[in-house]
mmCIF file of C-alpha atoms in Angstrom:
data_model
loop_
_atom_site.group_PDB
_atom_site.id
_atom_site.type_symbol
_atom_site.label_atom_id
_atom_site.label_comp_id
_atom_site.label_asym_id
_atom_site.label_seq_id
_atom_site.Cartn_x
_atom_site.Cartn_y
_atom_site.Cartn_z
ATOM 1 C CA UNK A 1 -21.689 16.460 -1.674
ATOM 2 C CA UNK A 2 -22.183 13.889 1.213
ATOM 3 C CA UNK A 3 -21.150 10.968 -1.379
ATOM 4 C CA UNK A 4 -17.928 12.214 -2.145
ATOM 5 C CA UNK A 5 -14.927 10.745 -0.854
ATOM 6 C CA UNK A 6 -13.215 12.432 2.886
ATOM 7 C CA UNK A 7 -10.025 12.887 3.043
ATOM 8 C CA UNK A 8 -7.975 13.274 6.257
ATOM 9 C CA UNK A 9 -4.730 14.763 5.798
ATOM 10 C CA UNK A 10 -2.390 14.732 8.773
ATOM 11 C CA UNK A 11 0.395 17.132 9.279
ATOM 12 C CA UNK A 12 1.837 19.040 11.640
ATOM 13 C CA UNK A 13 2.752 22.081 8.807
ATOM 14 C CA UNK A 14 -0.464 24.171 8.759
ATOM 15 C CA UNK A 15 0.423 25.448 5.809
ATOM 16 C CA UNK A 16 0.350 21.908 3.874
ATOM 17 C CA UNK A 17 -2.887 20.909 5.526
ATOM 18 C CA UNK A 18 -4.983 24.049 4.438
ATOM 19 C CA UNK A 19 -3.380 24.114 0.375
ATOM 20 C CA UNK A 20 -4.402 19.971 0.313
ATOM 21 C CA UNK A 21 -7.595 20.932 1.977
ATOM 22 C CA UNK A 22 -8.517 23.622 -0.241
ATOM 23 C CA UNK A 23 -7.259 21.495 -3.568
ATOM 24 C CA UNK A 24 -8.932 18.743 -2.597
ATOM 25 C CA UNK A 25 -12.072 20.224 -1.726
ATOM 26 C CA UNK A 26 -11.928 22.143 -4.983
ATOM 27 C CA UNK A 27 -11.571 18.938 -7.280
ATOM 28 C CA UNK A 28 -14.836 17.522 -5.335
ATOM 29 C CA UNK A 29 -13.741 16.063 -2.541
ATOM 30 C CA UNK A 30 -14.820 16.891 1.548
ATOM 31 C CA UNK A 31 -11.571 17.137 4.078
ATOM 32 C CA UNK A 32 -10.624 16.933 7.622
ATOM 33 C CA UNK A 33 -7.287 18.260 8.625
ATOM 34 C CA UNK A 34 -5.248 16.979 11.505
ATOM 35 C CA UNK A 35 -2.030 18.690 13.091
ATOM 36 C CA UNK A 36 -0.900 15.470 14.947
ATOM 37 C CA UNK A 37 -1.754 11.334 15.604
ATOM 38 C CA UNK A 38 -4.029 12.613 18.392
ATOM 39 C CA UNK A 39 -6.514 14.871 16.491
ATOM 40 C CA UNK A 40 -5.984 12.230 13.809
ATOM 41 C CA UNK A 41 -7.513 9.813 16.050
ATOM 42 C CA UNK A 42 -10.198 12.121 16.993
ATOM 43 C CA UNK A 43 -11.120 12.602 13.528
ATOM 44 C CA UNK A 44 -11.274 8.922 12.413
ATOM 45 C CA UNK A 45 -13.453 8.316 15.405
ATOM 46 C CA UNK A 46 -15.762 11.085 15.096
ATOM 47 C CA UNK A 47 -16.112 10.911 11.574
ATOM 48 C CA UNK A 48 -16.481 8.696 8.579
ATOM 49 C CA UNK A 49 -13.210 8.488 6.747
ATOM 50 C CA UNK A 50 -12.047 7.209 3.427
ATOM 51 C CA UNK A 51 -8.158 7.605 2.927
ATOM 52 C CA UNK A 52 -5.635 9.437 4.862
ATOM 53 C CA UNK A 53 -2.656 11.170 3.564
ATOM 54 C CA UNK A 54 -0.418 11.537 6.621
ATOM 55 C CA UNK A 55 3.015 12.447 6.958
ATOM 56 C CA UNK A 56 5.918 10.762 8.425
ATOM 57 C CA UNK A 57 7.650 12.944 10.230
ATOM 58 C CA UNK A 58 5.674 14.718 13.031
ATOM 59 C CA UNK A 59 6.405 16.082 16.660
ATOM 60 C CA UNK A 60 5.735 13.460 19.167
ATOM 61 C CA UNK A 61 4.457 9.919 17.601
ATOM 62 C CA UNK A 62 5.000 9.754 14.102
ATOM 63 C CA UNK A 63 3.152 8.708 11.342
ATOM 64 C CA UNK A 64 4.566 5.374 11.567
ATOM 65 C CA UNK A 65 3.185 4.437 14.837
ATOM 66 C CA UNK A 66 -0.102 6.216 13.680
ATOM 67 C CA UNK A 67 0.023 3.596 10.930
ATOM 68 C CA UNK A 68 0.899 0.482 12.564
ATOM 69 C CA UNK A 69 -1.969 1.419 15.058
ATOM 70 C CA UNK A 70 -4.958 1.854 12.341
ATOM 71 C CA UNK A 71 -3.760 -0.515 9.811
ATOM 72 C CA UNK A 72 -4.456 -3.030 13.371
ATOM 73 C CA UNK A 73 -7.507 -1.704 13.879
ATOM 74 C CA UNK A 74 -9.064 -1.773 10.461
ATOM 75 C CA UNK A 75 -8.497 -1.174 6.574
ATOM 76 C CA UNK A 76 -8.569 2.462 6.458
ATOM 77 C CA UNK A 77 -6.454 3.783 3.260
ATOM 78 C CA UNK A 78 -2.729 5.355 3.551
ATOM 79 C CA UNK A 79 -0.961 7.203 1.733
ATOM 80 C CA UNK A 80 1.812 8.825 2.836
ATOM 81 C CA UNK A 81 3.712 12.298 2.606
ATOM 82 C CA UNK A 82 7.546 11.676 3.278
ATOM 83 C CA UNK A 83 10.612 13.355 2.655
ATOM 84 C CA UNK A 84 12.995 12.808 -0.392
ATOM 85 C CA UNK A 85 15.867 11.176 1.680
ATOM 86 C CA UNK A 86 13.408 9.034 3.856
ATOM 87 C CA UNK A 87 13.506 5.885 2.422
ATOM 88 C CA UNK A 88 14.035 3.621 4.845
ATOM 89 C CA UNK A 89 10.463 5.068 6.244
ATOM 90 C CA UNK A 90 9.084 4.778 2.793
ATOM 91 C CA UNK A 91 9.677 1.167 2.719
ATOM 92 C CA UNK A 92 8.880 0.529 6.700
ATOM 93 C CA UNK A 93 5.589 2.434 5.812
ATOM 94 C CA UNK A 94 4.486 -0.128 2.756
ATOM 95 C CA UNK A 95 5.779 -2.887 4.612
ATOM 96 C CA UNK A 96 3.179 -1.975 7.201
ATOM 97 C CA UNK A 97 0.203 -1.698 4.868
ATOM 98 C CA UNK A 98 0.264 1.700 3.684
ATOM 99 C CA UNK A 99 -1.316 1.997 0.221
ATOM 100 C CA UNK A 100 1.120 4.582 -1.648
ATOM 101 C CA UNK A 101 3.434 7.143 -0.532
ATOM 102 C CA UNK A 102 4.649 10.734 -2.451
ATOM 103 C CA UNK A 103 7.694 12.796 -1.929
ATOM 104 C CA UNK A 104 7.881 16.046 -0.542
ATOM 105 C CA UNK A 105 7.500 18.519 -2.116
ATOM 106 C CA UNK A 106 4.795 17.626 -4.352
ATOM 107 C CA UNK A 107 2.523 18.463 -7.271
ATOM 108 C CA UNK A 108 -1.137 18.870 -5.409
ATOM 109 C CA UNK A 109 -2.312 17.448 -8.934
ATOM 110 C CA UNK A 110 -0.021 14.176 -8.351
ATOM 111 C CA UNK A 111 -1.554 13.639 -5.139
ATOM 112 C CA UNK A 112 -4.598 13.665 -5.941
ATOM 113 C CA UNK A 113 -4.563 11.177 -9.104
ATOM 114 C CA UNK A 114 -2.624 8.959 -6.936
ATOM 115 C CA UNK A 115 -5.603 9.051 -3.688
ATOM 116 C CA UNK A 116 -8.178 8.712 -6.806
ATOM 117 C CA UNK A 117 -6.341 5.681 -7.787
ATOM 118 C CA UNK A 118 -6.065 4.277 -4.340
ATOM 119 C CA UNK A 119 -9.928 4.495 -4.086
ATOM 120 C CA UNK A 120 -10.609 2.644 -7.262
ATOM 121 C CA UNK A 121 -9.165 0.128 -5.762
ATOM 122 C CA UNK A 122 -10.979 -0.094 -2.388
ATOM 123 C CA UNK A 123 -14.018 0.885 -4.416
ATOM 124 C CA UNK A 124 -13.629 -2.066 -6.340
ATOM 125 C CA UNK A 125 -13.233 -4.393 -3.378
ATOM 126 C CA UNK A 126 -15.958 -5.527 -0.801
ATOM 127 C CA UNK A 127 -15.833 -3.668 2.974
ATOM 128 C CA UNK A 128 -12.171 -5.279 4.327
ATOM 129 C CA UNK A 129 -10.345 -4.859 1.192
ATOM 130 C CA UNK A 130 -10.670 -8.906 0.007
ATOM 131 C CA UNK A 131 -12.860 -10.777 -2.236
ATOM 132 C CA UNK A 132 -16.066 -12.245 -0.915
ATOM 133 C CA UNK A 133 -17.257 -15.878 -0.038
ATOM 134 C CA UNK A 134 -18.359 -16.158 -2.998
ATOM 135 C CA UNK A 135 -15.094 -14.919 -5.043
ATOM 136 C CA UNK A 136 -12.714 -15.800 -2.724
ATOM 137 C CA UNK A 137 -10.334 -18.787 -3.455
ATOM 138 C CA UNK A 138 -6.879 -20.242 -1.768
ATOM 139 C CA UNK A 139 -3.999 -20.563 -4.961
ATOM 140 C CA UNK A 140 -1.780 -23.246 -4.459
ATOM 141 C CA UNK A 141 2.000 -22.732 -6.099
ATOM 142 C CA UNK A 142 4.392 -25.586 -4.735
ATOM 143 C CA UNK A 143 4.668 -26.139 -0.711
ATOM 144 C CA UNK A 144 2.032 -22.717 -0.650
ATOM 145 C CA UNK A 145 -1.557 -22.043 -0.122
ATOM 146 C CA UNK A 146 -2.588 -18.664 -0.511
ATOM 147 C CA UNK A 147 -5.717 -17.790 1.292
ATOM 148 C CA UNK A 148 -7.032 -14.496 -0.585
ATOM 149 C CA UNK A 149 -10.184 -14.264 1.988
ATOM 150 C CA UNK A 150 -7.930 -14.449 5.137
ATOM 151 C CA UNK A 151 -4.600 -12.779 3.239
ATOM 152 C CA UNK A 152 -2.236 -15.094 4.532
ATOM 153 C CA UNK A 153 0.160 -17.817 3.312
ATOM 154 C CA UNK A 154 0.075 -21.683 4.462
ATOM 155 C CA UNK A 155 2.605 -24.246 4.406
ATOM 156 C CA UNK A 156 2.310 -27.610 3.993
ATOM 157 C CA UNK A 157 3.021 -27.809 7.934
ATOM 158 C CA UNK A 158 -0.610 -25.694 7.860
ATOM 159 C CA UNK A 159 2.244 -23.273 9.825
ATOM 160 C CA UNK A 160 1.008 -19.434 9.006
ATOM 161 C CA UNK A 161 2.760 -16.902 7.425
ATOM 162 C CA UNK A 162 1.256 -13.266 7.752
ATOM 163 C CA UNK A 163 1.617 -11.073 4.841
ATOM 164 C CA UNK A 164 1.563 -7.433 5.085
ATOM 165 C CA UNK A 165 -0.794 -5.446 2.909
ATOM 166 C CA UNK A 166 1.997 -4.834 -0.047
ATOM 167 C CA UNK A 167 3.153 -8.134 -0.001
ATOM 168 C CA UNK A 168 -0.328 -9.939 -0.315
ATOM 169 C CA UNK A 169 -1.037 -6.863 -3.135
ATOM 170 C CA UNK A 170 2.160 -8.133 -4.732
ATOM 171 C CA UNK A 171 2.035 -12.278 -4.249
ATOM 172 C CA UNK A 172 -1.573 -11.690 -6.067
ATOM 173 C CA UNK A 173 -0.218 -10.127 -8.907
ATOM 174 C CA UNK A 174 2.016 -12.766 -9.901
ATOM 175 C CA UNK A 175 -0.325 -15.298 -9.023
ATOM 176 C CA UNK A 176 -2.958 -13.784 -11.132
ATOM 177 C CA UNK A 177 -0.224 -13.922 -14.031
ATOM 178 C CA UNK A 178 1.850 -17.141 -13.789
ATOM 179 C CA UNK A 179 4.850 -17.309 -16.928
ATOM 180 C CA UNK A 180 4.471 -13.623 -17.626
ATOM 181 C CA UNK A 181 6.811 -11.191 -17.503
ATOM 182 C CA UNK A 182 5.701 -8.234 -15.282
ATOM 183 C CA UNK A 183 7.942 -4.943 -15.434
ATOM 184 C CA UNK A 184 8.337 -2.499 -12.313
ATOM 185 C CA UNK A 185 6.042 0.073 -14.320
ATOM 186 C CA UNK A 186 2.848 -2.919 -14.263
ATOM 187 C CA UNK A 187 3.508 -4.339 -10.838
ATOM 188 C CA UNK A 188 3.661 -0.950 -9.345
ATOM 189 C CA UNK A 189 0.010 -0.244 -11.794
ATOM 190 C CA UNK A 190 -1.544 -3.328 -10.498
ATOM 191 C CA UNK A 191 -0.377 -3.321 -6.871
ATOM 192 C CA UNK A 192 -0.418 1.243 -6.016
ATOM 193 C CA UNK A 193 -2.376 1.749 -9.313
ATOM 194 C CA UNK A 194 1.006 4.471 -10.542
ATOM 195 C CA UNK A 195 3.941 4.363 -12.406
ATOM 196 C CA UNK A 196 7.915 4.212 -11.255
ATOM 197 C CA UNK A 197 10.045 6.946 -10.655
ATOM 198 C CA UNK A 198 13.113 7.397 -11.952
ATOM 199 C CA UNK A 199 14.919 6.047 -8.941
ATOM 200 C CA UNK A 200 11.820 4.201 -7.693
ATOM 201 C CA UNK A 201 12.978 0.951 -5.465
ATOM 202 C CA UNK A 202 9.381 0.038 -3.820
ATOM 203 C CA UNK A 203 8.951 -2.959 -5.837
ATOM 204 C CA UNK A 204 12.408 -4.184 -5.882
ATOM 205 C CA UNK A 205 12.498 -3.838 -1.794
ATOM 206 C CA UNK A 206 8.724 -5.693 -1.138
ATOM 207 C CA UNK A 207 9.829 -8.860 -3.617
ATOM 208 C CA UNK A 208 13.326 -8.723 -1.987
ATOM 209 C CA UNK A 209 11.558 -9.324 1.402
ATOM 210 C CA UNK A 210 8.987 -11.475 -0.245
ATOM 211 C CA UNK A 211 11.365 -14.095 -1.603
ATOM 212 C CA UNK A 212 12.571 -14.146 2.115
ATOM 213 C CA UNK A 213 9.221 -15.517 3.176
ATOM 214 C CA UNK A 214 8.392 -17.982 -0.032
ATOM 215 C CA UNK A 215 11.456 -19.159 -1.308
ATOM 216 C CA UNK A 216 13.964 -21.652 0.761
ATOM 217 C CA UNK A 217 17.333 -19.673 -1.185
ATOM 218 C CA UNK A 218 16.274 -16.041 -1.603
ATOM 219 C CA UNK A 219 19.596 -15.895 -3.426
ATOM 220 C CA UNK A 220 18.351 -18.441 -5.959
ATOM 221 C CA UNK A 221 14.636 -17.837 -6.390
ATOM 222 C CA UNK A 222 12.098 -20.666 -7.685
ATOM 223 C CA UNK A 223 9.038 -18.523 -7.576
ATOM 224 C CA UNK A 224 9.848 -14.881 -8.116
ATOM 225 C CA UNK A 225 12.708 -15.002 -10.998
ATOM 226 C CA UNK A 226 13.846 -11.607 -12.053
ATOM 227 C CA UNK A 227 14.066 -11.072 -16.293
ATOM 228 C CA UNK A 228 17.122 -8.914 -16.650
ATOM 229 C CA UNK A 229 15.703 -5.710 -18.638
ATOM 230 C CA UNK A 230 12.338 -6.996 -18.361
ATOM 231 C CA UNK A 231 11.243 -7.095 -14.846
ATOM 232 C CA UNK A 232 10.000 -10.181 -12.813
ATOM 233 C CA UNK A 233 8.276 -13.300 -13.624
ATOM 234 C CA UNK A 234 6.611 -16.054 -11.311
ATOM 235 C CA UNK A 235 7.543 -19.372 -12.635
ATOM 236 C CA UNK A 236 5.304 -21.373 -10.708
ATOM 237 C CA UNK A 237 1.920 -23.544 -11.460
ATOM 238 C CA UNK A 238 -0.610 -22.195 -9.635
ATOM 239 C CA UNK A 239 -3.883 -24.011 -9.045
ATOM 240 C CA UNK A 240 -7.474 -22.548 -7.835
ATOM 241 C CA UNK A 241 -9.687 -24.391 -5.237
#
C-alpha cells in the first residue's frame, strides 16, 4: 500500500538487492533498488524515501561518501550493510550519522526488525528527527548546554560543539537518566533500538570519542563514568530550561 514504508537498498551485488527487495516487499513494505551512489541519488530525488540500507563497499564512491553527502543534505535514515572485518567503517559510518549497521552475511529477518526499529524511532519524532518548539529544551550538566532543538553542545564561552547523530542519540540518553547505571544492552536499545553482539564495540567507541568532546581528562571522566560489570553512568546534575 502507498502508506507503507520505502525502502532503498543500495548495492552493487544484484543478487542482494533483489532477495531484500523481494523480503521486504513480502513483509509489507514497497522498495527501490540501487546498484551504485548514482542511481541512489536518482532514486532519493525522484522518489519519496524512508530509510536506506546501503552498503559500504561499492565500485567507485562508496557508501561512506554517499552518507556523508545525504546525512548533509537532510535526515534521511541509514542503515548500513558492511562486512565482518570492517570495523573501522562501521564506526566512521555511526560517527557520521548513520542510524544502525548489520554484518554481512545476514539473516533477511534481522534486517528487517532492525529497519522496523529504526522507523519507530523517526516515527516517533517530528519531520528533522528533534523535538518541537514546544518540547524542545537545552539541559545544562556543568560548563554544558545541550540544545536538543539545534543538536549541538555549548560552552560557557557560547563556543559550539557539533555532535554527530550517534553522539547527540547517546549524550540524550544519559541526560535523560542522570545517577543510573545504563548497560551496553540499554544504551544500544535506547540509542539503535537493538541489542549487543557478542563482540559488539559501537557503544564503547561513540562514548570513547564523546568523553573527548565533554570531559577536560578523557582518561579521568567527570560525566560519563564507566561501572565495571555494569556499564556506564552519567554522574552529573542536569537541569531543564
Amino acid at each position: 500500500m502507498e502508506t507503507s514504508p520505502c525502502i532503498l537498498i543500495v548495492d552493487d551485488n544484484r543478487e542482494i538487492r533483489d532477495l531484500l527487495a523481494r523480503y521486504l516487499e513480502k513483509n509489507g513494505m514497497r522498495t527501490r533498488t540501487a546498484e551504485d551512489a548514482r542511481a541512489a541519488r536518482r532514486q532519493i530525488k525522484d522518489w519519496s524515501i524512508d530509510l536506506m540500507v546501503l552498503d559500504i563497499m561499492m565500485p567507485g564512491e562508496d557508501g561512506l561518501a554517499l552518507c556523508r553527502q545525504v546525512r548533509t543534505d537532510g535526515k534521511l535514515p541509514i542503515i548500513f550493510l558492511t562486512a565482518m572485518d570492517e570495523e573501522t567503517d562501521r564506526i566512521v559510518g555511526l560517527e557520521m550519522g548513520a542510524d544502525d549497521y548489520i554484518a554481512k552475511p545476514f539473516n533477511p529477518r534481522e534486517l528487517l526488525a532492525r529497519i522496523k526499529a529504526v522507523l519507530r524511532r523517526y516515527n516517533m519524532l517530528p519531520p528533522g528527527g528533534v523535538d518541537d518548539t514546544e518540547t524542545a529544551t537545552v539541559l545544562t550538566f556543568g560548563k554544558w548546554k545541550l540544545d536538543t532543538a539545534k543538536r549541538h553542545l555549548e560552552d560557557e564561552n557560547g563556543i559550539v560543539i557539533p555532535l554527530s547523530t550517534a553522539e547527540f542519540r547517546l549524550l540524550s540518553a544519559f541526560t535523560a537518566h542522570p545517577g543510573v547505571v545504563l548497560s551496553r544492552d540499554r544504551l544500544l536499545d535506547i540509542t539503535q533500538g537493538r541489542e549487543a553482539g557478542p563482540y559488539d564495540r559501537a557503544i564503547d567507541n561513540q562514548i570513547s570519542r564523546l568523553r573527548r568532546k565533554i570531559e577536560d581528562n578523557p582518561k579521568d571522566p567527570q560525566f560519563i563514568k564507566t561501572v565495571w560489570g555494569g556499564g556506564y553512568t552519567f554522574a552529573a546534575a542536569v537541569s531543564k530550561s
